[in-house]
Amino acid sequence: MPGQPSKPVSASAIEKHVYKVFPNDMNSHNTVFGGMIMAKCDRLALVVAERHSAHVCVTAAVDSIHFRAPAKGNDTLLFSLSLNRSWGSSMEIGARVEAENSYTGDNRHILSAFFTFVALDEHDRPVDVPEVIPETDEQRRRFKNAQIRREGRLETRKQLSSADDSSSG
């Protein structure tokens, strides 16, 4: 973005943030409550967005949350999040959560999700953020795929807006 130096993915990424599961984190199925994991991802994604943009940020969209496997009691959750791409004032942050059994070392991928954040200025108006520089082949793949997801989000928004407009007559 004009006047702001680009930043590498590594400048804002969070790798393997640790959260120990306790009994109060469990649901009635005796697995970790999914809402707690989602809320923790949202908070950590905010950290990534604010590190990258150097501005206050707000969640604009959450999509493609996929619970791949349950987490259980005595698991340790490992949260990894990084900026996939930025456009104007918005940023996509990818989240991956793993559950690790502290006793056996077994590690399972339990969740993947994508969060879109918007950076705001002191008047709560969107403000441009730096471009992100992918540093690895995996980051370049996520950078490319983020554009595809963004186009899908924008198309969905357009279709919903059209449907809302036609039903308000």
Phi, psi and omega in degrees: 000150185304133174079356181241129179291143175295156180232143176286157177306318185297341182292337183234356186292152173242124181244121171057046173297129188264134174223117179277128179282133177235168184306327181289353178269358188269151174261186183289347176270002180065034170236167183293135180299119183300325179297326178293318179295318179297317180296319179296319177299317181298316179296317181290324176297324176300317178300315179299313181298316182287326174298317183290314188272337187061032178222163170296139181231155176230151177287126178256329181200150172228125180216167178056041173282120180237116172273115186266332181199155179280153168258148186235172177303146182073000173286157170246126179271138179241114183259126175235126182223144176207156178286126178270320183193157175230150178217117178055248181260357184253156182218141172256129177244129176266142179236140174226130179238133177241151174249128181244130173277115185295339184270324183256341184084358178301135184232128181234137173282117186250340183205142168228142181204162177230131181241137173250127178242152176239134177274141182238148175273187183292350177253016180063029175255146178303141181229143180298146179242161178296153171289156179254143180251108175292139186250341183234169177299319178297318178293324177294323177295315179295323177301313180295313182294332178299323179295321179296316178296319180299315178301321176296317178298317181294321178294318178299315179300317180298315181294319179294322178296318178296319179294321178295318181295320183285338180268358182259025184266000000 
